[in-house]
Coordinates of C-alpha atoms in Angstrom, one line a residue:
Chain A
M1 CA 7.1 -51.6 -30.9
G2 CA 10.1 -52.0 -28.1
E3 CA 9.4 -48.8 -27.0
F4 CA 5.9 -49.4 -26.5
F5 CA 6.8 -53.2 -25.6
D6 CA 8.9 -51.3 -22.5
F7 CA 6.4 -49.3 -21.4
F8 CA 4.0 -51.9 -21.6
L9 CA 5.5 -54.2 -19.2
N10 CA 7.0 -51.4 -16.7
G11 CA 3.2 -50.5 -16.5
L12 CA 1.9 -54.1 -15.9
G13 CA 5.8 -54.4 -12.9
L14 CA 3.6 -51.1 -11.7
G15 CA 0.4 -52.6 -11.9
A16 CA 1.2 -55.9 -10.0
I17 CA 2.6 -53.1 -7.1
F18 CA -1.2 -51.5 -7.0
A19 CA -3.2 -54.7 -7.7
F20 CA -1.3 -56.9 -4.6
I21 CA -2.3 -53.4 -2.2
A22 CA -5.9 -53.5 -4.1
L23 CA -6.4 -56.9 -3.2
G24 CA -6.9 -55.8 0.8
Y25 CA -8.6 -52.8 0.0
T26 CA -11.7 -55.0 -2.1
M27 CA -11.5 -58.1 0.1
V28 CA -12.1 -55.7 3.5
Y29 CA -14.4 -53.8 1.6
G30 CA -16.8 -57.0 0.2
I31 CA -16.6 -58.2 4.1
I32 CA -17.4 -55.1 5.9
K33 CA -18.2 -52.3 3.4
L34 CA -14.8 -50.4 4.9
I35 CA -12.9 -48.2 2.8
N36 CA -9.6 -49.0 4.8
F37 CA -7.5 -45.9 4.4
A38 CA -5.5 -47.5 6.9
H39 CA -4.4 -49.8 4.5
G40 CA -2.0 -48.2 2.3
E41 CA -0.1 -47.5 5.9
F42 CA -0.1 -51.4 6.1
F43 CA 2.1 -52.2 3.4
M44 CA 4.4 -49.3 4.5
V45 CA 4.9 -50.9 7.3
G46 CA 5.7 -54.0 5.6
A47 CA 7.6 -52.7 3.2
Y48 CA 9.4 -51.0 6.8
V49 CA 9.8 -54.8 7.9
G50 CA 11.2 -56.3 4.9
Y51 CA 13.5 -53.2 4.6
F52 CA 15.2 -53.8 7.3
T53 CA 15.1 -57.3 6.9
L54 CA 17.2 -57.2 3.6
R55 CA 19.5 -54.7 5.5
D56 CA 20.3 -56.3 9.4
L57 CA 19.9 -60.1 8.8
D58 CA 22.3 -61.1 6.1
I59 CA 20.7 -64.2 5.3
E60 CA 22.7 -63.5 2.2
R61 CA 25.0 -65.2 4.4
V62 CA 24.5 -68.5 3.7
D63 CA 26.0 -70.9 2.8
L64 CA 24.4 -72.1 -1.0
P65 CA 25.6 -71.4 -4.4
Q66 CA 24.4 -68.4 -6.0
P67 CA 21.9 -67.1 -6.7
F68 CA 19.9 -68.9 -4.0
P69 CA 20.9 -67.2 -1.1
I70 CA 19.7 -63.9 -2.7
M71 CA 16.3 -66.0 -3.1
L72 CA 16.1 -66.5 0.2
D73 CA 17.4 -63.0 1.3
F74 CA 13.9 -61.7 -0.5
L75 CA 11.6 -64.2 0.4
V76 CA 12.1 -64.3 3.7
A77 CA 12.3 -60.1 3.7
I78 CA 8.7 -61.0 1.9
L79 CA 7.7 -63.1 4.1
F80 CA 8.9 -60.8 7.8
A81 CA 7.5 -58.3 5.5
A82 CA 3.6 -59.8 4.6
L83 CA 3.0 -61.4 8.9
A84 CA 3.8 -58.3 9.8
A85 CA 2.1 -56.1 8.0
G86 CA -0.8 -58.9 8.8
I87 CA -0.4 -58.2 12.2
L88 CA -0.9 -54.8 12.2
A89 CA -4.2 -55.1 10.4
V90 CA -5.5 -57.8 12.8
L91 CA -4.4 -55.0 16.0
T92 CA -6.2 -52.3 13.7
E93 CA -8.9 -54.0 13.2
R94 CA -9.4 -55.8 16.9
L95 CA -8.4 -51.8 18.4
A96 CA -9.8 -49.7 15.9
Y97 CA -12.6 -50.8 14.3
R98 CA -14.3 -53.2 15.3
P99 CA -15.1 -51.4 18.9
V100 CA -16.8 -48.5 15.5
R101 CA -18.2 -51.3 13.5
K102 CA -21.9 -51.1 15.0
A103 CA -21.6 -47.4 14.8
G104 CA -21.9 -46.3 11.0
R105 CA -19.8 -46.8 8.0
I106 CA -19.3 -42.4 8.5
A107 CA -17.2 -43.3 12.0
A108 CA -15.8 -46.5 10.9
L109 CA -14.8 -44.3 7.9
L110 CA -12.8 -41.8 9.8
T111 CA -11.7 -43.9 11.8
A112 CA -9.9 -45.5 9.2
V113 CA -8.7 -42.4 8.2
G114 CA -7.1 -41.8 11.5
V115 CA -5.3 -44.4 11.9
S116 CA -4.1 -43.9 8.7
L117 CA -2.3 -41.1 10.0
L118 CA -1.2 -42.0 13.7
L119 CA 0.3 -45.5 11.9
Q120 CA 2.0 -42.8 9.0
N121 CA 3.3 -40.6 12.3
V122 CA 4.6 -43.0 14.5
A123 CA 6.0 -44.3 11.5
R124 CA 8.3 -41.0 10.7
Q125 CA 8.6 -40.8 14.6
V126 CA 10.8 -44.9 15.0
W127 CA 12.2 -44.8 11.7
T128 CA 12.5 -40.9 11.0
A129 CA 12.0 -39.5 8.1
N130 CA 15.1 -40.0 6.1
V131 CA 14.2 -41.6 2.6
R132 CA 16.2 -44.5 3.1
P133 CA 18.2 -46.1 0.1
F134 CA 17.0 -49.7 -1.1
P135 CA 19.6 -51.8 0.6
D136 CA 21.3 -54.0 -2.1
P137 CA 21.6 -57.3 -1.7
K138 CA 25.4 -58.5 -1.0
I139 CA 27.9 -61.7 -1.5
F140 CA 30.2 -62.0 0.9
R141 CA 34.2 -63.2 0.3
T142 CA 36.7 -64.1 2.7
L143 CA 39.7 -61.9 1.6
D144 CA 40.8 -64.9 0.6
E145 CA 38.7 -65.6 -2.0
V146 CA 38.8 -61.6 -3.9
D147 CA 43.0 -62.8 -4.3
G148 CA 43.6 -61.4 -7.5
P149 CA 42.1 -58.5 -9.3
A150 CA 38.7 -57.5 -8.5
G151 CA 35.6 -57.6 -10.5
T152 CA 33.5 -55.0 -9.2
N153 CA 33.6 -52.8 -6.1
L154 CA 33.3 -54.3 -3.2
Y155 CA 31.9 -53.4 0.7
A156 CA 33.2 -53.3 3.8
D157 CA 30.9 -52.2 7.2
R158 CA 33.1 -50.7 10.0
D159 CA 32.5 -48.8 12.7
F160 CA 33.8 -45.7 13.2
E161 CA 33.5 -43.3 16.5
T162 CA 31.8 -40.3 16.0
S163 CA 33.2 -37.3 18.1
D164 CA 30.6 -38.2 20.7
G165 CA 31.7 -41.4 21.2
D166 CA 28.9 -43.3 19.3
V167 CA 30.3 -46.1 17.7
V168 CA 27.7 -46.4 14.1
V169 CA 28.6 -48.8 11.1
E170 CA 29.3 -47.4 8.2
T171 CA 29.7 -49.0 4.4
Q172 CA 33.2 -48.3 3.0
L173 CA 34.3 -49.3 -0.6
V174 CA 37.5 -51.1 0.2
V175 CA 38.2 -52.4 -3.0
S176 CA 37.4 -50.2 -6.5
Q177 CA 36.7 -52.4 -9.4
G178 CA 39.8 -53.5 -11.6
E179 CA 42.0 -52.7 -8.6
T180 CA 44.0 -56.3 -7.6
V181 CA 43.8 -57.1 -3.8
D182 CA 47.8 -57.7 -4.0
P183 CA 49.4 -59.4 -0.9
A184 CA 50.3 -55.4 0.3
K185 CA 46.5 -54.7 -0.6
R186 CA 46.0 -57.1 1.8
T187 CA 48.0 -56.5 4.5
Q188 CA 46.5 -52.8 4.5
L189 CA 42.8 -54.0 4.2
E190 CA 44.0 -56.6 7.5
A191 CA 45.7 -53.3 8.8
D192 CA 42.0 -51.4 8.5
G193 CA 40.3 -54.3 10.6
V194 CA 38.6 -55.9 7.7
E195 CA 38.3 -59.7 7.3
E196 CA 35.6 -59.6 5.1
V197 CA 34.7 -57.8 2.0
Y198 CA 30.5 -58.1 -0.3
E199 CA 29.7 -57.0 -3.5
R200 CA 26.7 -55.3 -4.2
V201 CA 24.4 -57.0 -6.7
T202 CA 22.2 -54.1 -8.2
L203 CA 18.9 -55.2 -9.1
S204 CA 18.0 -54.4 -12.9
P205 CA 14.3 -52.8 -12.7
K206 CA 13.5 -54.7 -15.0
A207 CA 14.4 -57.9 -14.1
V208 CA 12.8 -56.7 -10.2
Q209 CA 9.3 -55.8 -12.3
N210 CA 9.9 -59.6 -14.0
Y211 CA 9.6 -60.6 -10.7
V212 CA 7.1 -58.5 -9.1
L213 CA 4.7 -59.8 -12.0
L214 CA 5.9 -63.8 -11.0
A215 CA 5.6 -63.1 -7.8
L216 CA 1.8 -61.7 -8.6
L217 CA 0.8 -64.6 -10.9
L218 CA 1.9 -66.6 -8.3
F219 CA -0.3 -65.6 -5.4
A220 CA -3.2 -64.5 -7.1
P221 CA -4.6 -68.0 -8.1
I222 CA -3.7 -69.2 -4.6
L223 CA -5.6 -66.2 -3.2
W224 CA -8.4 -67.4 -5.3
L225 CA -8.6 -70.8 -4.1
L226 CA -8.2 -69.7 -0.3
V227 CA -11.3 -67.9 -1.1
K228 CA -13.1 -69.6 -3.6
K229 CA -12.6 -73.6 -2.1
T230 CA -11.9 -73.4 1.5
R231 CA -14.3 -72.9 4.2
M232 CA -12.3 -69.6 5.6
G233 CA -13.5 -68.6 2.1
K234 CA -17.2 -69.5 2.1
A235 CA -17.8 -68.2 5.2
M236 CA -16.0 -64.6 3.8
R237 CA -18.7 -64.6 0.8
A238 CA -21.9 -65.6 3.5
A239 CA -20.5 -62.5 5.6
S240 CA -19.8 -60.3 2.6
E241 CA -23.4 -61.8 1.4
D242 CA -25.3 -61.8 4.7
A243 CA -23.6 -60.9 7.5
D244 CA -26.5 -61.2 10.2
A245 CA -27.8 -64.1 8.8
A246 CA -24.4 -65.9 8.6
R247 CA -23.7 -64.8 12.1
L248 CA -27.2 -66.2 13.4
M249 CA -25.9 -69.7 11.2
G250 CA -23.1 -70.4 13.3
I251 CA -20.8 -68.9 11.8
N252 CA -18.2 -66.2 14.1
I253 CA -17.9 -63.2 12.0
N254 CA -15.2 -61.3 14.1
L255 CA -12.8 -64.5 13.6
V256 CA -14.0 -64.9 9.6
V257 CA -13.2 -60.5 9.3
A258 CA -10.1 -61.0 10.9
A259 CA -9.2 -63.1 8.7
T260 CA -10.2 -61.1 6.0
F261 CA -7.5 -57.6 7.6
F262 CA -5.4 -60.0 7.8
I263 CA -5.0 -62.1 4.4
G264 CA -5.5 -58.4 3.0
A265 CA -2.4 -57.0 4.6
F266 CA -0.6 -59.8 4.3
V267 CA -0.9 -59.7 0.2
A268 CA 0.3 -55.8 0.3
G269 CA 3.0 -56.7 3.0
I270 CA 4.3 -58.7 -0.6
G271 CA 3.9 -55.8 -1.9
G272 CA 5.8 -53.6 0.2
V273 CA 9.1 -55.6 -1.0
A274 CA 8.1 -55.4 -3.8
Y275 CA 7.9 -51.1 -4.4
I276 CA 11.3 -50.5 -2.6
A277 CA 12.7 -52.7 -4.8
T278 CA 11.0 -51.1 -7.9
Y279 CA 11.7 -47.6 -6.8
G280 CA 14.8 -48.1 -4.7
K281 CA 13.9 -46.3 -1.4
V282 CA 11.1 -46.2 1.5
D283 CA 10.0 -43.4 3.8
P284 CA 7.0 -43.3 5.6
M285 CA 4.9 -41.6 3.0
I286 CA 4.8 -44.4 0.7
G287 CA 1.9 -45.8 1.8
F288 CA -0.2 -42.6 1.0
L289 CA 0.3 -42.5 -3.3
P290 CA 0.5 -46.3 -3.5
G291 CA -2.9 -47.2 -1.0
L292 CA -4.4 -43.7 -2.5
K293 CA -4.0 -45.6 -6.5
A294 CA -4.4 -49.4 -5.0
F295 CA -8.0 -48.3 -3.9
V296 CA -8.5 -46.4 -8.0
A297 CA -7.5 -49.8 -9.0
A298 CA -9.7 -51.5 -6.6
V299 CA -13.2 -48.8 -8.1
I300 CA -12.0 -49.4 -11.4
G301 CA -12.6 -53.7 -11.2
G302 CA -14.8 -52.8 -9.3
I303 CA -14.6 -52.9 -5.1
G304 CA -15.2 -56.1 -4.2
S305 CA -14.2 -58.7 -6.6
I306 CA -10.8 -59.9 -6.4
P307 CA -10.1 -60.4 -9.8
G308 CA -11.2 -57.1 -10.5
A309 CA -8.8 -55.8 -7.8
I310 CA -5.6 -57.8 -9.5
L311 CA -6.9 -56.7 -13.5
G312 CA -7.8 -52.6 -12.1
G313 CA -4.2 -52.8 -10.8
L314 CA -2.9 -53.9 -13.7
I315 CA -5.0 -51.6 -15.9
L316 CA -3.9 -48.7 -13.9
G317 CA 0.0 -49.5 -14.5
V318 CA -0.3 -49.9 -17.8
T319 CA -2.5 -46.1 -18.6
E320 CA -0.6 -44.6 -15.9
S321 CA 2.9 -45.7 -17.9
V322 CA 1.9 -46.4 -21.6
L323 CA -0.7 -43.3 -21.7
P324 CA 2.3 -41.1 -21.1
W325 CA 4.4 -42.1 -23.2
M326 CA 1.7 -42.0 -26.1
L327 CA 0.8 -38.4 -25.0
Q328 CA 5.1 -37.4 -25.0
K329 CA 5.3 -38.7 -28.6
M330 CA 2.3 -36.4 -30.1
G331 CA 4.2 -33.8 -28.9
W332 CA 3.5 -33.3 -25.2
D333 CA 6.6 -32.7 -23.5
A334 CA 5.5 -32.4 -20.0
A335 CA 3.2 -36.0 -20.1
F336 CA 4.7 -37.2 -18.2
A337 CA 5.5 -34.9 -14.9
W338 CA 1.1 -35.6 -15.4
K339 CA 1.4 -39.3 -14.7
D340 CA -1.0 -39.4 -11.9
A341 CA -3.6 -36.7 -12.8
I342 CA -3.9 -39.0 -15.8
A343 CA -4.5 -42.0 -13.6
F344 CA -7.4 -40.3 -11.9
A345 CA -8.2 -38.7 -14.8
F346 CA -9.5 -42.6 -16.1
L347 CA -10.2 -43.3 -12.7
I348 CA -13.6 -40.8 -13.7
V349 CA -13.6 -41.6 -17.0
V350 CA -14.4 -45.6 -16.1
L351 CA -16.3 -44.3 -13.5
V352 CA -18.7 -42.4 -16.0
V353 CA -19.0 -45.5 -17.9
K354 CA -19.3 -48.5 -15.5
P355 CA -20.0 -47.0 -12.0
T356 CA -19.8 -50.4 -10.6
G357 CA -15.8 -51.3 -12.4
I358 CA -14.9 -53.3 -14.8
L359 CA -16.0 -56.7 -13.0
G360 CA -18.2 -55.4 -10.2
K361 CA -21.9 -56.9 -10.1
P362 CA -24.8 -54.6 -10.7
M363 CA -26.5 -54.2 -7.4
R364 CA -29.5 -56.8 -7.1
E365 CA -31.8 -55.9 -5.2
K366 CA -34.0 -58.4 -3.5
V367 CA -37.5 -58.2 -4.2
Chain B
M1 CA -36.6 -76.4 34.3
G2 CA -36.6 -79.5 32.4
G3 CA -37.4 -78.4 29.6
L4 CA -35.9 -77.7 26.3
F5 CA -36.1 -74.1 26.0
S6 CA -37.0 -71.4 28.0
T7 CA -37.0 -67.8 28.2
K8 CA -37.2 -66.8 31.9
A9 CA -39.4 -62.4 32.0
V10 CA -37.0 -61.2 29.0
T11 CA -37.2 -57.7 28.6
K12 CA -35.8 -55.1 25.6
K13 CA -36.2 -51.5 25.9
Y14 CA -34.9 -49.5 22.9
G15 CA -34.5 -46.2 25.3
G16 CA -37.9 -45.4 26.5
L17 CA -39.4 -47.4 24.9
T18 CA -39.9 -51.3 25.5
A19 CA -40.6 -53.4 23.0
V20 CA -41.0 -57.1 25.0
S21 CA -41.4 -57.2 28.2
E22 CA -41.3 -60.1 30.8
V23 CA -42.2 -62.3 28.2
S24 CA -40.9 -66.2 29.9
I25 CA -41.9 -69.0 27.0
D26 CA -40.9 -73.1 28.0
L27 CA -40.4 -75.7 25.0
D28 CA -40.5 -79.2 25.5
P29 CA -38.8 -81.7 23.9
G30 CA -40.8 -82.0 20.4
E31 CA -42.8 -79.3 20.2
L32 CA -44.5 -77.5 17.9
V33 CA -45.3 -74.0 19.7
G34 CA -46.7 -70.2 18.0
V35 CA -46.4 -67.1 18.5
I36 CA -48.3 -64.8 17.4
G37 CA -49.7 -61.3 17.6
P38 CA -50.5 -57.6 16.0
N39 CA -48.1 -55.7 14.3
G40 CA -44.9 -54.4 16.7
A41 CA -46.5 -56.7 19.3
G42 CA -42.7 -57.7 19.0
K43 CA -42.6 -61.3 18.2
T44 CA -39.2 -60.3 16.1
T45 CA -37.3 -58.6 18.6
L46 CA -38.6 -61.5 21.3
F47 CA -36.6 -64.3 18.5
N48 CA -33.1 -61.6 17.8
L49 CA -33.3 -61.9 22.2
I50 CA -34.0 -66.0 21.7
T51 CA -30.6 -66.2 19.5
G52 CA -28.8 -63.7 20.8
A53 CA -29.1 -61.2 17.6
D54 CA -29.6 -58.7 20.3
T55 CA -29.2 -58.9 24.2
C56 CA -31.9 -58.5 26.5
T57 CA -31.9 -55.7 28.9
T58 CA -33.4 -58.4 31.7
G59 CA -34.0 -61.5 32.0
T60 CA -32.4 -65.0 30.7
V61 CA -32.6 -67.4 27.8
H62 CA -32.1 -71.1 28.4
F63 CA -31.4 -73.7 26.4
G64 CA -30.9 -77.2 26.6
G65 CA -30.6 -77.0 30.5
E66 CA -28.0 -74.6 30.0
N67 CA -27.9 -70.0 30.5
V68 CA -27.1 -69.1 27.2
T69 CA -27.4 -65.6 27.7
G70 CA -24.5 -64.7 27.9
L71 CA -23.4 -66.5 24.6
R72 CA -22.5 -64.4 20.9
D73 CA -25.4 -65.3 18.9
F74 CA -23.4 -68.1 16.5
E75 CA -22.2 -69.6 19.9
R76 CA -25.4 -70.0 20.8
A77 CA -26.3 -71.7 16.9
R78 CA -23.7 -74.2 17.1
L79 CA -25.6 -74.9 20.5
G80 CA -28.5 -76.3 17.6
M81 CA -30.6 -72.6 18.2
A82 CA -31.6 -72.4 13.7
R83 CA -33.7 -69.4 12.6
T84 CA -35.4 -69.1 9.0
F85 CA -36.2 -64.8 8.4
Q86 CA -39.3 -62.6 8.7
N87 CA -38.2 -60.7 5.3
I88 CA -35.5 -63.8 3.3
R89 CA -32.0 -63.7 4.2
L90 CA -30.4 -65.7 2.1
W91 CA -27.0 -65.1 0.7
P92 CA -28.4 -64.2 -2.6
L93 CA -25.6 -64.4 -5.1
M94 CA -24.6 -67.9 -3.6
T95 CA -26.0 -70.8 -5.0
A96 CA -28.6 -72.9 -3.7
L97 CA -26.2 -76.1 -2.3
D98 CA -23.8 -73.1 -1.3
N99 CA -26.4 -71.8 1.5
V100 CA -26.3 -75.1 2.4
R101 CA -23.2 -76.0 2.5
T102 CA -21.6 -73.6 4.1
V103 CA -23.4 -73.7 7.8
Y104 CA -22.2 -77.4 7.2
Q105 CA -18.3 -75.9 6.7
G106 CA -19.1 -73.2 9.8
A107 CA -20.2 -75.3 12.5
R108 CA -17.1 -78.5 11.2
G109 CA -14.5 -75.4 11.5
N110 CA -12.4 -73.7 8.9
G111 CA -10.5 -77.1 7.8
G112 CA -7.2 -75.6 8.8
L113 CA -3.8 -76.7 6.7
G114 CA -5.8 -79.2 5.2
A115 CA -8.0 -76.9 3.1
V116 CA -5.3 -75.3 1.4
L117 CA -3.5 -78.1 0.8
R118 CA -6.6 -80.4 0.4
T119 CA -5.2 -83.8 2.1
P120 CA -7.7 -87.1 1.5
G121 CA -9.7 -86.2 5.3
F122 CA -10.7 -82.7 4.5
R123 CA -11.7 -84.5 0.6
R124 CA -13.9 -86.7 2.7
S125 CA -15.8 -84.8 5.1
E126 CA -16.6 -82.6 2.2
A127 CA -17.5 -84.8 0.0
E128 CA -20.0 -86.0 3.5
I129 CA -20.5 -82.2 3.5
R130 CA -21.9 -81.5 -0.2
E131 CA -23.8 -85.4 0.7
R132 CA -25.5 -84.5 3.5
A133 CA -26.1 -80.9 2.3
M134 CA -28.4 -82.6 -1.1
T135 CA -30.1 -85.1 1.8
L136 CA -31.6 -81.8 3.1
L137 CA -32.2 -79.9 -0.4
E138 CA -34.3 -83.2 -1.5
R139 CA -36.1 -83.5 1.3
M140 CA -37.4 -79.8 0.7
G141 CA -37.9 -80.6 -2.6
L142 CA -35.5 -78.5 -4.0
Q143 CA -33.0 -80.6 -5.9
E144 CA -33.5 -78.7 -9.1
H145 CA -32.2 -75.9 -8.0
A146 CA -29.1 -77.0 -6.5
E147 CA -27.1 -75.2 -8.9
L148 CA -29.0 -72.2 -9.0
I149 CA -28.4 -68.7 -7.9
A150 CA -30.1 -68.2 -4.0
V151 CA -31.9 -65.1 -5.5
D152 CA -33.3 -66.2 -8.7
L153 CA -35.6 -69.5 -7.2
P154 CA -38.9 -68.3 -6.7
Y155 CA -40.1 -67.3 -4.0
G156 CA -41.5 -70.1 -2.2
E157 CA -38.3 -72.5 -3.2
Q158 CA -36.5 -69.2 -1.3
R159 CA -38.8 -69.8 2.1
K160 CA -37.9 -73.6 1.8
L161 CA -34.2 -72.6 1.1
E162 CA -34.0 -70.8 4.1
I163 CA -35.2 -73.7 5.9
C164 CA -32.9 -76.2 4.7
R165 CA -29.9 -73.6 5.6
A166 CA -31.3 -73.6 8.8
L167 CA -31.4 -77.4 8.9
A168 CA -28.0 -77.1 8.3
L169 CA -27.2 -76.0 11.4
E170 CA -28.7 -79.6 12.7
P171 CA -30.6 -77.8 15.7
T172 CA -32.4 -78.6 18.2
L173 CA -34.9 -76.0 18.5
L174 CA -35.7 -74.3 14.7
L175 CA -36.9 -70.9 15.2
L176 CA -39.2 -69.7 11.5
D177 CA -39.7 -66.2 11.4
E178 CA -43.2 -65.7 9.6
P179 CA -42.3 -68.9 7.0
A180 CA -45.6 -68.6 4.9
A181 CA -45.6 -65.0 4.6
G182 CA -46.2 -64.4 1.3
M183 CA -47.1 -68.0 0.0
N184 CA -50.3 -69.2 -1.8
P185 CA -52.9 -71.5 0.3
T186 CA -51.5 -74.4 -1.1
E187 CA -47.9 -73.6 -0.7
K188 CA -48.9 -72.8 2.6
S189 CA -50.9 -76.3 3.4
D190 CA -47.6 -78.1 2.0
L191 CA -45.5 -76.2 4.5
M192 CA -47.5 -76.9 7.0
H193 CA -47.4 -80.4 6.2
T194 CA -43.2 -79.8 5.4
V195 CA -42.8 -78.1 8.6
D196 CA -44.6 -81.1 11.4
Q197 CA -42.7 -83.9 9.1
L198 CA -39.5 -83.1 9.7
R199 CA -40.6 -82.0 13.5
S200 CA -40.9 -85.9 13.8
E201 CA -37.9 -86.6 12.0
L202 CA -35.6 -85.0 12.9
D203 CA -36.3 -84.8 16.6
L204 CA -37.4 -80.9 16.1
T205 CA -39.0 -78.2 18.8
V206 CA -40.1 -75.6 16.9
L207 CA -41.1 -71.9 17.3
L208 CA -42.7 -70.1 14.8
I209 CA -44.6 -66.8 14.5
E210 CA -47.3 -66.1 12.0
H211 CA -49.7 -64.1 11.2
D212 CA -51.9 -66.0 9.6
M213 CA -54.2 -67.1 11.8
K214 CA -55.4 -70.3 10.2
F215 CA -51.8 -71.7 9.6
V216 CA -51.2 -71.4 13.6
M217 CA -54.3 -72.8 14.5
G218 CA -53.6 -75.3 12.2
I219 CA -50.0 -76.6 13.1
C220 CA -49.1 -75.8 16.8
E221 CA -50.3 -77.3 20.0
R222 CA -49.6 -74.3 22.4
I223 CA -49.9 -70.6 21.4
Y224 CA -48.5 -67.6 23.3
V225 CA -50.1 -64.6 22.2
L226 CA -48.1 -60.7 22.2
D227 CA -49.7 -57.8 22.3
H228 CA -47.8 -54.4 22.9
G229 CA -44.1 -56.6 23.5
E230 CA -46.6 -58.5 26.7
E231 CA -47.6 -62.0 26.7
I232 CA -51.9 -61.8 26.7
A233 CA -52.2 -65.2 25.9
R234 CA -51.0 -68.6 26.8
G235 CA -52.7 -72.1 25.7
T236 CA -54.0 -74.7 23.3
P237 CA -55.8 -73.1 20.0
A238 CA -59.4 -73.7 21.2
E239 CA -58.3 -71.9 24.2
I240 CA -56.3 -68.5 21.9
R241 CA -59.3 -68.7 20.0
E242 CA -62.2 -68.3 22.3
N243 CA -59.7 -65.7 24.5
P244 CA -61.6 -62.0 24.7
K245 CA -58.0 -60.6 25.4
V246 CA -56.5 -61.3 22.0
I247 CA -59.8 -61.0 21.0
E248 CA -59.7 -57.6 21.1
A249 CA -56.1 -57.3 20.2
Y250 CA -56.6 -58.5 16.8
L251 CA -60.2 -57.1 16.7
G252 CA -58.6 -52.7 16.9
G253 CA -58.4 -51.8 20.4
S254 CA -57.2 -48.5 20.8
D255 CA -54.1 -48.2 18.7

């Protein structure tokens, strides 16, 4: 039972990431009936921006008691990731989708596929195709603060000159766990130019899972309020139900569409940071499979429905985690290798049983 | 110019087809004017050109002393040009109240941060909007349907709700596209009465497209007749009734 619960929670954490991405799919589809295949790439770019924020900005240096610096570090990374993804989405909509909006849904869909491939390849050129490990948050210490036996490994970033004469920064283990920083060690460190060392905080997967779930729990109601209660939300609903009528009733559809893209990608950017923290890596292809699965989640939940996207994401995550575990228990050793196939098979089953998705509204035709 | 609204030789061509050809219309404030013509005469296209749903190939549209030809549809709507549709175009899954309220809200901007933080100022403006929307619904006798989903309303009520929604723009020009379509004679005469009443109470200028001759003749002060995209006659109902071109267009010509 305990083991089941672990897989269940793991699935919820995973599902929360799908939900974060699925929300944007569903919102954009709801308004302009476009399956925005580039949405996974907004997520990927968000993840990269989050990665660079965590790696390079050293926000952890802020002078507050632990764990606030690390929390702040993540909050800023999430904010930057979300903003970057949102801005990218607005630009994409303006430059690529709006010009073809009147050309029909197939043209828009193909444009979306094109934008997706374009962003993937640009990311590969700009950030290389290398898989980058997740930058663990750091706790900085001056040498004075580490006098005595070290409780953990301590690292320092040092400049090295390569054979080409370039200067690169490299992380080096300078004090191993258990080693004592005595005057001799200290002199040696100072001679090497080390003034400051840091501890790397490895996040436990379970803690990350819980935080991701918590973030979803916090964010979902905000989004719901935004759509149900604000004027922009009402305009979004009006636009999704009849855009032409909305225009002629004084609603600026272009603004509504841009806002929808922004909000959807903003949320995906949050998911991007959640993803790299969960999987411990980032690369230019991370938008592809999670993006596709989030789309599946949106369809399972009923595309166009915001609660549906969240429910669909969670259900897909749990299915992907618990179902292979159960199958493995039943004697199928390779079940986990088949988890993606299982997820997509699940989509087919749901669509056969309920073609509009779990919370999707059946089409209501006007008489 | 002088009038409230005019089109100057507006023309719309779709490829080789001319849907509307050099149509000029003038409306003075407070007038109730009809546009009639057989099917395919270009009446709805003319409405689309007026509201900016479609762009003129040539010609200009003037509203309130301004040339609005270059303005987008939603901008023209905000200037006080509201319309209803031939085939009802409500937001079907919203409540009747929300259909009306959304238009008020759209005209007032999105409330920005105030909407998220639900500041007192924002709440007051929301309460005021709700009250206004309810007043409009009451005026059209729809107050009991306020919380019903639009698509669940009876057909005639949906037509009225569409007028309500248009009035939420606080328009000076109301464009009605076959408002009485599909209504029975009683409903039609009710509607005729309501439109006339709204016009005087709200200082509206009304331009309406209608198929039903009796309805048009009974309510409009002046009538324009279109056929094959061109104006073939204009005048008072009495003049139109006598016009041989109109009779020919309606009672069958070569097509």
